[in-house]
Amino acid sequence: MEGDWTNIDLKVFSDCSSSLKYDEMIRNDLFNSKTAMQCLTCGSNRIDSHVIANGVHTINDYIAKGNSLPDENITHDEIRQIQGKLFDCTIAHFEGNNMYQTVLTCIYIHREYKIKNPLLKAVIDSFSYIVQIVEDFVKKYTSYPSYSWVSESGSIQLMHEKEDPLHVRKVLEDFKSKDSSLSDIVDFSIFLLDFSDYLQNFQTKPVPAVPALPAQSAPIGFSDVLHNRKLPTSSPPNLMQIESHEKSIEKFNYMMKIVNEIKDFPEIVTVTSLMDFLYEWATKHLDAPILPRFIVLAHIFPDEEKMQVLKYKSCKEFLMLELKKYHVNEKFFSFDDDKTSIETSIFSFLLYIGRALLNPIAAGHSVMTNQLLKYWGMLQQYLYATQMKSSRFMGFPKCDSDPMNKIIENPIMHWGIKISACFVNIYLKLGFLCGIYNSLDYMSIFLFMSTVQKKYAECYQKDRMLEAVYSAVSQMGKKKRTLASSNIMKRMGDESIQEIEHQILSNYLEFSIHMMQFALKTNSIKLPSNEFYNPAATFKSRKECIDLIGTIQFIEYDNFALLYDINNVQMPQIKSEITRKCNDTKALIKKLNDKGVSPDWIKDILKKCVMSSLSVVQWKEGCKYEVTIEDGLPNFTLIK
């Protein structure tokens, strides 16, 4: 068996089932009938979603049941309440929920219903317009069908056709000019038209200002069950998807806050800085509604056909900002084979990464596991093969050191390894946010992350070397001679800030491995039931995923067990390693401080390191450790 599981005696289940009463479930703290199983009984929502409709399957059925559907003589307050309720439904749809249980719960928005009141019609037309524009936007700027956006599946055909927004605007403005008390209704409806225009022209249009939001909400002319027959009978949603009006307003304001922050995005000029930005945005906005995620994605990749990235006209232009630093010229992109384009392949990778990270975390992590790690591994091989073909056109300098020449002549490999380190680091950190790691996994995950940080530091060291090489070349003028490695070493100077930062992270993660050893050795950490936990299979399944990138070597399980299994190490050795790694981390932090650099996250690591190390001395029988993870970095708190 693979992963977290191992073979068990199936008699366990037969014994349990024979002792259970009718309709009784096996339960513990992590397993119950509501969240882990659904009873399949005739007449339940899961078997027959039609039953709860109670005979309301058409608009005529709705009217025949005596439900309120004011129209020609509708009051302005009733229009306000309908506008508020349809706002709630639209926000629920912007969360990616299907139209049948959100906007199409409104009778008025249906094509087959002819609205008589002109103001109500203009209000409904503004909603119908934005819903359809959003659907077009989602189809254009994300994979479709999406993991987080339900396909419209013909539901748009049930809505009123899109009216000319200029005509709708004029109708609304005429009402406002005749009766200023309608300004709240009119202004919000016009905002919907303006926001629709923004979505269609976001590269040139500013985000429209938000007027006063609908203050009232009431289900006048709404039916929650009208389209139950169109829902899949296998798994109709059990939870209410339309939030309260207050909650809908809260979500809308959050959405607009995200959209307005787009103009403040930092300057991004490298692939790794783009990936880091996407990760930071995703982890900062874990609860973001779905639509603004796609709006952010559209700003980063405005035109898929033209392969635009951010403000740059093409992916090639964006990539050359970074590659020219390694003296790779545009001829590199001229070596496409008959079936594959270098620019297209790299753009596809960046786009897939963007889609993964701007989806909800669990969906993004799944895509990385199943597709993107392997894709990047294969893409690197293609890029390296292309580099071999194009290297003779690059005019790389020569030095008297073969190891240095290898770095100078393989800039694409060096560039790819840095991207790999960034990718794996993000992937492993997302695993914590998804909650997929067992506490017993922590040591192996910390070690994988430490390996990545070492590789990152090595990449920045090579960057420093390449900068020294080309600095020496620039002073040679037109003379062509072999560079002296000793001269390059002098020019390299001291370690860069980035090198030291990644060394600090690597050392702190190794320190954390030994802290985990101490906590496990002293039985001071609460563990979930691990009766079926298979450490070797779990380690190998975790490693198998990150091995797909192919350019960073991770430790094998046998060596890991030999070095870190608590049964193979004694307590004095563990304490000694904790002290050593703590001192190494503090020394590196001092080196960084001496450069005048002391960011808050470094201060936080120093505090964690000192307090955790001190807790080992303070530990007594009966004490417990609480291990918390923030941005992939552990913290050990001793609870006495």
XYZ file of C-alpha atoms in Angstrom:
640
model
C 0.000 0.000 0.000
C 1.078 3.620 -0.517
C 0.898 6.881 1.413
C -0.329 7.030 4.978
C -1.895 3.556 4.941
C -0.834 -0.003 5.534
C -2.563 -3.365 5.257
C -5.051 -4.167 8.037
C -7.187 -7.135 8.957
C -10.619 -6.567 7.374
C -12.176 -8.557 10.214
C -12.071 -5.268 12.168
C -14.894 -3.930 10.001
C -17.016 -7.074 10.090
C -16.736 -7.188 13.889
C -17.768 -3.541 14.130
C -20.684 -3.834 11.715
C -22.075 -6.927 13.425
C -22.260 -5.109 16.753
C -23.817 -1.903 15.378
C -27.484 -1.076 15.737
C -29.563 -0.196 12.675
C -28.462 3.123 11.096
C -25.613 3.471 13.612
C -22.214 4.785 12.480
C -18.675 4.240 13.720
C -17.515 7.564 15.114
C -14.554 9.212 16.762
C -13.377 12.823 17.033
C -12.368 12.974 13.367
C -15.149 10.919 11.811
C -18.899 11.349 11.894
C -21.847 10.629 9.681
C -22.373 14.256 8.701
C -18.894 15.061 7.440
C -17.561 11.694 6.362
C -20.606 9.779 5.108
C -24.091 10.419 3.789
C -26.976 8.036 4.468
C -28.433 6.933 1.152
C -32.115 6.630 1.989
C -35.078 6.965 -0.320
C -36.508 10.469 -0.200
C -33.361 12.136 1.159
C -31.885 15.213 -0.522
C -29.067 13.054 -1.774
C -31.275 10.562 -3.578
C -34.154 12.734 -4.789
C -33.627 16.494 -4.861
C -37.062 16.907 -6.491
C -39.016 15.939 -3.382
C -38.330 19.139 -1.461
C -39.541 21.239 -4.406
C -43.080 20.285 -3.358
C -44.612 20.772 -6.798
C -42.839 24.037 -7.699
C -41.001 23.199 -10.914
C -42.027 26.117 -13.156
C -42.800 29.798 -12.750
C -46.497 29.015 -13.261
C -46.267 26.479 -10.412
C -44.728 29.209 -8.243
C -47.583 31.612 -9.018
C -50.239 28.919 -8.634
C -48.989 28.212 -5.114
C -49.986 31.772 -4.220
C -46.443 33.137 -3.830
C -45.975 36.895 -4.016
C -44.782 38.213 -7.382
C -45.502 41.975 -7.513
C -44.732 43.659 -10.806
C -46.717 46.385 -12.555
C -47.759 48.113 -9.336
C -44.673 47.160 -7.330
C -43.505 49.721 -4.757
C -40.054 51.277 -4.734
C -39.313 49.679 -1.371
C -40.165 46.275 -2.792
C -37.758 46.938 -5.669
C -35.096 47.835 -3.108
C -35.694 44.562 -1.282
C -35.550 42.567 -4.518
C -32.362 44.382 -5.510
C -30.849 43.517 -2.122
C -31.817 39.857 -2.319
C -30.554 39.519 -5.898
C -27.326 41.162 -4.705
C -27.018 38.386 -2.101
C -27.630 35.758 -4.779
C -25.085 37.333 -7.122
C -22.398 37.394 -4.431
C -23.102 33.701 -3.805
C -22.619 33.087 -7.532
C -19.350 35.071 -7.455
C -18.198 32.486 -4.920
C -18.323 29.981 -7.765
C -21.694 28.461 -6.855
C -24.072 27.336 -9.587
C -26.629 29.727 -11.051
C -29.592 27.441 -10.390
C -29.304 27.903 -6.624
C -28.174 31.542 -6.686
C -29.234 34.131 -9.296
C -31.829 31.847 -10.905
C -33.753 31.599 -7.649
C -35.065 35.021 -8.726
C -38.208 34.670 -10.868
C -37.777 38.113 -12.442
C -34.404 37.308 -14.023
C -35.851 34.478 -16.125
C -36.242 35.052 -19.845
C -39.711 33.507 -19.880
C -40.978 36.069 -17.381
C -41.816 39.420 -18.990
C -41.323 42.250 -16.496
C -43.908 45.007 -16.786
C -42.522 47.625 -14.389
C -39.790 49.600 -16.255
C -37.699 50.438 -13.177
C -37.748 46.835 -11.973
C -36.818 45.711 -15.491
C -33.809 48.066 -15.590
C -32.665 46.818 -12.177
C -32.978 43.179 -13.258
C -31.286 43.910 -16.606
C -28.244 45.325 -14.790
C -27.909 42.110 -12.773
C -28.474 39.912 -15.817
C -25.797 41.857 -17.673
C -23.076 41.578 -15.028
C -23.751 37.879 -14.409
C -23.281 37.107 -18.098
C -20.213 39.345 -18.422
C -18.664 37.624 -15.403
C -19.348 34.229 -16.966
C -17.558 35.312 -20.164
C -14.707 36.705 -18.074
C -14.283 33.463 -16.132
C -14.271 31.401 -19.322
C -11.582 33.635 -20.789
C -9.240 33.936 -17.832
C -9.219 30.570 -16.166
C -9.321 26.925 -17.082
C -12.917 26.068 -17.790
C -14.613 24.196 -16.288
C -12.740 25.296 -13.216
C -12.050 23.572 -9.919
C -13.764 26.429 -8.135
C -16.375 27.756 -10.565
C -19.411 25.671 -11.483
C -19.994 25.475 -15.240
C -23.110 27.393 -16.256
C -24.405 24.249 -18.080
C -27.047 26.085 -20.052
C -28.304 28.166 -17.144
C -27.499 31.431 -18.963
C -30.059 30.475 -21.593
C -32.741 30.805 -18.908
C -31.851 34.448 -18.197
C -32.903 37.602 -19.995
C -30.650 38.387 -22.936
C -28.040 41.057 -22.343
C -29.552 44.454 -22.996
C -27.442 47.254 -24.439
C -25.787 48.690 -21.287
C -26.026 52.235 -22.683
C -29.781 51.841 -23.041
C -30.141 50.401 -19.532
C -28.017 53.244 -18.142
C -30.175 55.848 -19.887
C -33.370 54.311 -18.521
C -31.924 54.318 -15.007
C -30.652 57.897 -15.256
C -34.047 59.070 -16.526
C -35.699 57.603 -13.421
C -33.155 59.337 -11.194
C -33.575 62.702 -12.916
C -37.339 62.519 -12.415
C -37.229 61.258 -8.828
C -34.049 61.807 -6.780
C -35.354 59.493 -4.047
C -34.524 56.606 -6.404
C -30.815 57.484 -6.465
C -29.867 54.537 -4.228
C -31.568 52.028 -6.550
C -30.215 53.671 -9.696
C -26.650 54.256 -8.500
C -26.090 50.636 -7.537
C -27.564 49.344 -10.797
C -25.293 51.695 -12.752
C -22.341 50.458 -10.689
C -23.077 46.915 -11.898
C -22.869 48.176 -15.482
C -19.646 50.076 -14.726
C -18.035 47.064 -13.067
C -19.008 44.958 -16.078
C -17.279 47.517 -18.298
C -14.205 47.349 -16.060
C -14.032 43.559 -16.410
C -14.066 43.916 -20.187
C -11.426 46.672 -20.249
C -9.480 46.265 -16.999
C -6.133 47.142 -18.596
C -7.315 50.662 -19.395
C -10.302 51.312 -17.122
C -10.088 52.241 -13.431
C -12.053 50.318 -10.833
C -15.425 52.073 -10.499
C -16.290 53.710 -7.209
C -18.735 51.750 -5.071
C -21.984 53.567 -4.219
C -24.193 52.860 -1.229
C -25.036 49.166 -1.204
C -28.623 47.894 -1.025
C -29.762 48.333 2.559
C -32.695 45.926 2.426
C -33.103 42.345 1.311
C -36.246 40.227 1.101
C -37.108 37.145 -0.998
C -39.931 38.771 -2.960
C -40.285 36.761 -6.149
C -37.670 34.162 -5.225
C -37.898 30.370 -5.120
C -35.110 28.256 -3.642
C -36.436 25.059 -5.221
C -37.461 26.158 -8.721
C -34.559 24.418 -10.450
C -34.101 21.395 -8.222
C -34.781 19.121 -11.179
C -31.746 20.544 -12.945
C -29.428 19.671 -10.048
C -27.531 16.362 -10.150
C -29.417 13.810 -8.063
C -26.172 12.171 -6.969
C -24.863 15.065 -4.905
C -27.024 18.204 -4.663
C -25.554 20.724 -2.194
C -26.746 20.251 1.377
C -25.657 23.658 2.667
C -27.357 27.005 2.140
C -25.284 28.837 -0.474
C -26.885 32.285 -0.233
C -25.543 34.113 2.819
C -27.349 36.657 4.944
C -27.466 40.191 3.558
C -24.915 41.375 6.111
C -22.524 38.555 5.208
C -23.012 39.203 1.491
C -22.105 42.865 1.974
C -19.026 41.810 3.934
C -17.919 39.498 1.115
C -18.586 42.149 -1.522
C -16.484 44.709 0.356
C -13.678 42.158 0.673
C -13.889 41.482 -3.057
C -13.648 45.168 -3.920
C -10.761 45.644 -1.483
C -8.843 42.917 -3.332
C -9.630 44.448 -6.728
C -8.575 47.928 -5.602
C -5.267 46.582 -4.248
C -4.248 45.316 -7.687
C -2.859 48.720 -8.644
C -0.397 48.414 -5.748
C 1.140 45.134 -6.926
C 4.962 45.216 -6.628
C 7.312 45.311 -9.596
C 7.933 41.737 -10.715
C 10.860 40.990 -13.031
C 11.775 37.337 -12.378
C 9.980 34.009 -12.502
C 10.731 33.284 -8.844
C 9.493 36.697 -7.699
C 6.266 36.061 -9.639
C 5.828 32.655 -7.987
C 6.602 34.079 -4.539
C 4.116 36.902 -5.105
C 1.384 34.445 -6.111
C 2.080 32.318 -3.032
C 2.070 35.327 -0.700
C -1.162 36.628 -2.217
C -2.818 33.220 -1.917
C -1.830 32.728 1.720
C -2.833 36.278 2.628
C -6.267 35.819 1.022
C -7.151 32.269 2.024
C -10.838 33.182 2.333
C -11.042 35.347 -0.778
C -14.177 34.930 -2.898
C -13.585 33.165 -6.195
C -14.246 35.983 -8.682
C -11.515 38.378 -7.419
C -9.023 35.498 -7.650
C -9.749 35.347 -11.379
C -9.499 39.125 -11.669
C -6.018 38.993 -10.117
C -5.106 36.175 -12.511
C -6.301 38.262 -15.465
C -4.073 41.179 -14.440
C -1.046 38.881 -14.288
C -1.833 37.084 -17.564
C -3.915 39.648 -19.508
C -3.902 37.910 -22.890
C -3.301 34.185 -23.157
C -3.178 34.205 -26.961
C -0.454 36.865 -27.010
C 1.220 35.209 -23.987
C 1.300 38.476 -22.065
C 2.715 38.532 -18.547
C 1.886 41.557 -16.401
C 2.667 44.770 -18.310
C 5.015 43.070 -20.765
C 3.950 42.517 -24.364
C 5.042 38.899 -24.392
C 6.321 36.150 -22.146
C 9.659 36.352 -23.972
C 10.039 40.026 -23.048
C 9.328 39.184 -19.406
C 11.787 36.256 -19.386
C 14.573 38.244 -21.040
C 14.556 40.699 -18.129
C 16.040 37.886 -16.063
C 17.889 35.802 -18.644
C 19.984 38.694 -19.918
C 21.541 38.810 -16.445
C 22.978 35.385 -17.270
C 23.985 36.597 -20.757
C 21.409 34.459 -22.513
C 20.280 36.260 -25.661
C 17.065 35.928 -27.646
C 18.624 33.345 -29.972
C 17.819 30.850 -27.235
C 14.155 31.147 -28.268
C 14.992 30.359 -31.902
C 15.638 26.679 -31.282
C 12.045 25.480 -31.063
C 11.456 22.039 -32.458
C 8.591 21.191 -34.801
C 6.097 20.540 -32.006
C 7.226 22.646 -29.062
C 7.760 26.365 -28.532
C 10.062 27.435 -25.703
C 8.113 30.607 -25.017
C 4.759 28.808 -25.154
C 5.968 26.040 -22.847
C 7.294 28.445 -20.213
C 4.209 30.662 -20.471
C 1.982 27.607 -19.995
C 3.928 26.663 -16.867
C 3.580 30.167 -15.414
C -0.121 30.269 -16.285
C -0.721 26.865 -14.686
C 1.146 27.969 -11.558
C -0.964 31.129 -11.450
C -4.194 29.180 -11.776
C -3.110 26.700 -9.120
C -2.104 29.313 -6.545
C -5.098 31.565 -7.179
C -7.522 28.691 -6.696
C -8.400 27.679 -3.137
C -5.279 26.200 -1.540
C -6.306 22.546 -1.500
C -7.257 22.547 -5.192
C -3.998 24.285 -6.127
C -1.888 21.859 -4.118
C -3.646 18.931 -5.776
C -2.888 20.294 -9.259
C 0.769 20.710 -8.323
C 0.940 17.154 -7.006
C -0.785 15.535 -9.952
C 0.467 17.660 -12.831
C 2.718 20.669 -12.351
C 5.736 19.127 -10.596
C 6.028 16.583 -13.384
C 5.406 19.236 -16.042
C 8.208 21.428 -14.708
C 10.576 18.466 -14.528
C 9.929 17.633 -18.184
C 10.143 21.291 -19.213
C 13.558 21.637 -17.579
C 14.892 18.724 -19.631
C 13.628 20.397 -22.801
C 15.195 23.732 -21.810
C 18.547 22.108 -21.033
C 18.548 20.321 -24.388
C 17.804 23.631 -26.113
C 20.613 25.308 -24.187
C 23.078 22.760 -25.561
C 22.010 23.649 -29.108
C 22.160 27.399 -28.569
C 25.272 27.707 -26.382
C 27.625 28.249 -29.335
C 25.770 31.477 -30.132
C 26.062 32.892 -26.617
C 29.787 33.733 -26.532
C 30.332 32.651 -22.945
C 33.705 33.689 -21.433
C 36.273 31.132 -20.300
C 38.154 30.871 -17.036
C 40.871 28.554 -15.733
C 38.448 26.611 -13.499
C 36.345 23.786 -14.934
C 33.692 24.023 -12.175
C 33.316 27.749 -12.880
C 33.125 27.131 -16.624
C 30.347 24.620 -16.026
C 28.295 27.293 -14.264
C 29.091 29.981 -16.848
C 28.185 27.745 -19.784
C 24.950 26.400 -18.264
C 22.945 29.487 -17.285
C 19.594 27.892 -18.159
C 20.328 24.989 -15.834
C 21.237 27.418 -13.055
C 18.093 29.473 -13.728
C 15.945 26.326 -13.766
C 17.331 25.067 -10.458
C 16.460 28.364 -8.785
C 12.892 28.069 -10.076
C 12.798 24.448 -8.866
C 13.869 25.501 -5.373
C 11.177 28.181 -5.301
C 8.535 25.765 -6.598
C 9.284 22.953 -4.141
C 9.476 25.399 -1.237
C 6.012 26.742 -2.082
C 4.647 23.240 -2.606
C 5.874 21.970 0.762
C 4.583 25.030 2.616
C 1.166 24.638 1.006
C 1.080 21.108 2.410
C 0.971 22.568 5.924
C -1.889 24.888 4.974
C -3.806 21.961 3.479
C -3.302 19.961 6.683
C -2.041 16.883 4.835
C 0.996 16.262 7.052
C 0.937 14.011 10.084
C 2.998 15.271 13.035
C 5.290 12.304 12.415
C 5.920 13.696 8.913
C 7.347 16.924 10.264
C 10.965 15.795 10.509
C 11.066 14.634 6.896
C 9.259 17.747 5.634
C 11.630 20.010 7.602
C 14.571 18.156 6.074
C 13.173 18.494 2.542
C 12.651 22.215 3.137
C 16.150 22.598 4.574
C 17.581 20.936 1.460
C 15.660 23.403 -0.705
C 16.968 26.380 1.294
C 20.545 25.132 0.898
C 20.011 24.868 -2.844
C 18.559 28.375 -2.852
C 21.648 29.712 -1.037
C 23.850 27.896 -3.542
C 21.965 29.559 -6.409
C 22.594 33.019 -4.980
C 26.257 32.144 -4.490
C 26.427 31.248 -8.193
C 24.670 34.511 -9.042
C 27.425 36.328 -7.179
C 30.066 34.380 -9.088
C 28.474 35.123 -12.474
C 28.247 38.805 -11.610
C 31.982 38.764 -10.806
C 32.766 36.958 -14.080
C 30.984 39.480 -16.260
C 32.371 42.368 -14.237
C 35.849 41.073 -15.069
C 34.888 40.592 -18.729
C 33.617 44.174 -18.986
C 37.015 45.489 -17.895
C 38.899 43.372 -20.400
C 37.686 45.430 -23.318
C 38.040 43.670 -26.648
C 40.836 41.454 -25.433
C 39.897 37.799 -25.287
C 41.758 35.832 -22.711
C 41.050 33.231 -20.092
C 39.822 34.645 -16.802
C 41.707 33.783 -13.638
C 39.512 32.052 -11.078
C 41.486 33.763 -8.313
C 40.509 37.143 -9.754
C 36.870 36.070 -9.895
C 36.961 34.924 -6.263
C 38.308 38.326 -5.198
C 35.589 40.114 -7.123
C 32.869 37.974 -5.575
C 33.298 39.590 -2.191
C 31.318 38.527 0.866
C 28.180 36.439 0.936
C 25.076 38.242 -0.272
C 22.140 39.022 1.987
C 20.028 36.438 0.124
C 22.633 33.721 0.675
C 22.735 34.351 4.399
C 18.942 34.499 4.670
C 18.540 31.089 3.045
C 21.354 29.657 5.167
C 19.484 30.885 8.256
C 16.301 29.189 7.083
C 18.140 25.953 6.327
C 19.820 25.888 9.732
C 16.639 26.734 11.605
C 14.774 23.919 9.855
C 17.539 21.476 10.816
C 17.343 22.817 14.372
C 13.601 22.074 14.241
C 14.270 18.471 13.210
C 16.244 17.933 16.402
C 13.556 19.686 18.448
C 11.043 17.206 17.015
C 13.398 14.379 17.962
C 13.502 15.693 21.517
C 9.710 16.049 21.716
C 9.153 12.539 20.348
C 11.909 10.964 22.433
C 10.428 12.420 25.617
C 6.869 11.601 24.527
C 6.075 15.296 24.927
C 3.979 15.853 21.839
C 0.362 14.907 21.299
C 0.030 12.628 18.296
C -3.080 11.483 16.431
C -3.809 7.779 16.291
C -1.022 6.243 14.213
C -2.139 2.634 14.257
C -2.153 2.535 10.461
C 0.740 4.962 9.875
C 3.498 3.607 7.627
C 6.565 5.887 7.976
C 8.573 4.416 5.097
C 5.696 4.473 2.612
C 4.658 7.965 3.691
C 8.203 9.324 3.353
C 8.566 7.779 -0.093
C 5.216 9.108 -1.299
C 6.135 12.644 -0.150
C 9.572 12.393 -1.760
C 8.209 10.865 -4.953
C 6.286 14.061 -5.715
C 9.166 16.497 -5.285
C 11.610 14.159 -7.031
C 9.646 14.785 -10.227
C 11.434 18.100 -10.752
C 14.685 16.155 -11.094
C 17.226 18.888 -10.273
C 17.357 18.800 -6.459
C 18.517 15.640 -4.732
C 16.660 14.679 -1.562
C 17.757 12.115 1.021
C 16.584 8.507 0.658
C 14.441 6.967 3.389
C 17.063 4.466 4.606
C 19.562 7.270 5.197
C 16.899 9.456 6.767
C 15.905 6.702 9.202
C 19.537 6.011 10.039
C 20.245 9.668 10.836
C 16.994 10.894 12.355
C 14.856 7.996 13.619
C 14.566 8.553 17.383
C 15.330 4.882 17.949
C 18.750 5.391 16.364
C 19.855 8.431 18.384
C 20.468 8.981 22.080
C 19.247 11.920 24.140
C 22.725 13.459 24.696
C 23.270 13.493 20.937
C 19.892 15.149 20.337
C 20.577 17.864 22.920
C 24.041 18.432 21.482
C 22.622 18.892 17.970
C 19.969 21.293 19.275
C 22.671 23.439 20.876
C 24.910 23.282 17.806
C 22.209 24.205 15.318
C 20.910 26.954 17.584
C 24.400 28.471 17.770
C 24.880 28.146 14.001
C 21.582 29.906 13.372
C 22.412 32.712 15.810
C 25.852 33.170 14.210
C 24.282 33.558 10.769
C 21.735 36.033 12.116
C 24.580 38.068 13.612
C 26.352 38.011 10.250
C 23.188 39.390 8.662
C 22.800 42.030 11.373
C 26.388 43.118 10.755
C 25.321 43.979 7.218
C 22.693 46.299 8.662
C 19.835 43.945 7.824
C 17.384 42.776 10.475
C 13.887 42.114 9.090
C 11.100 41.115 11.446
C 10.987 37.511 10.232
C 14.687 37.091 11.130
C 14.031 38.486 14.610
C 11.160 36.029 14.910
C 13.412 33.092 13.998
C 15.984 34.215 16.571
C 13.297 34.379 19.252
C 11.938 30.937 18.328
C 15.415 29.455 18.287
C 16.404 30.846 21.681
C 13.105 30.036 23.403
C 12.935 26.505 21.980
C 16.521 25.790 22.980
C 15.831 27.115 26.482
C 12.738 24.912 26.753
C 14.919 21.803 26.420
C 16.701 22.803 29.626
C 13.408 23.630 31.349
C 11.645 20.437 30.299
C 10.390 18.137 33.074
C 8.432 14.912 33.083
C 4.818 15.652 32.216
C 5.570 18.740 30.113
C 4.149 18.855 26.612
C 5.140 20.648 23.407
C 2.709 22.412 21.134
C 4.077 22.651 17.588
C 2.618 25.378 15.378
C 3.559 26.126 11.780
C 3.541 29.597 10.272
C 4.620 30.050 6.653
C 6.325 26.670 6.796
C 8.405 27.526 9.871
C 7.760 25.625 13.119
C 7.521 27.014 16.611
C 7.866 24.818 19.715
C 5.992 26.015 22.796
C 6.581 24.175 26.072
C 3.409 23.720 28.106
C 4.256 22.944 31.721
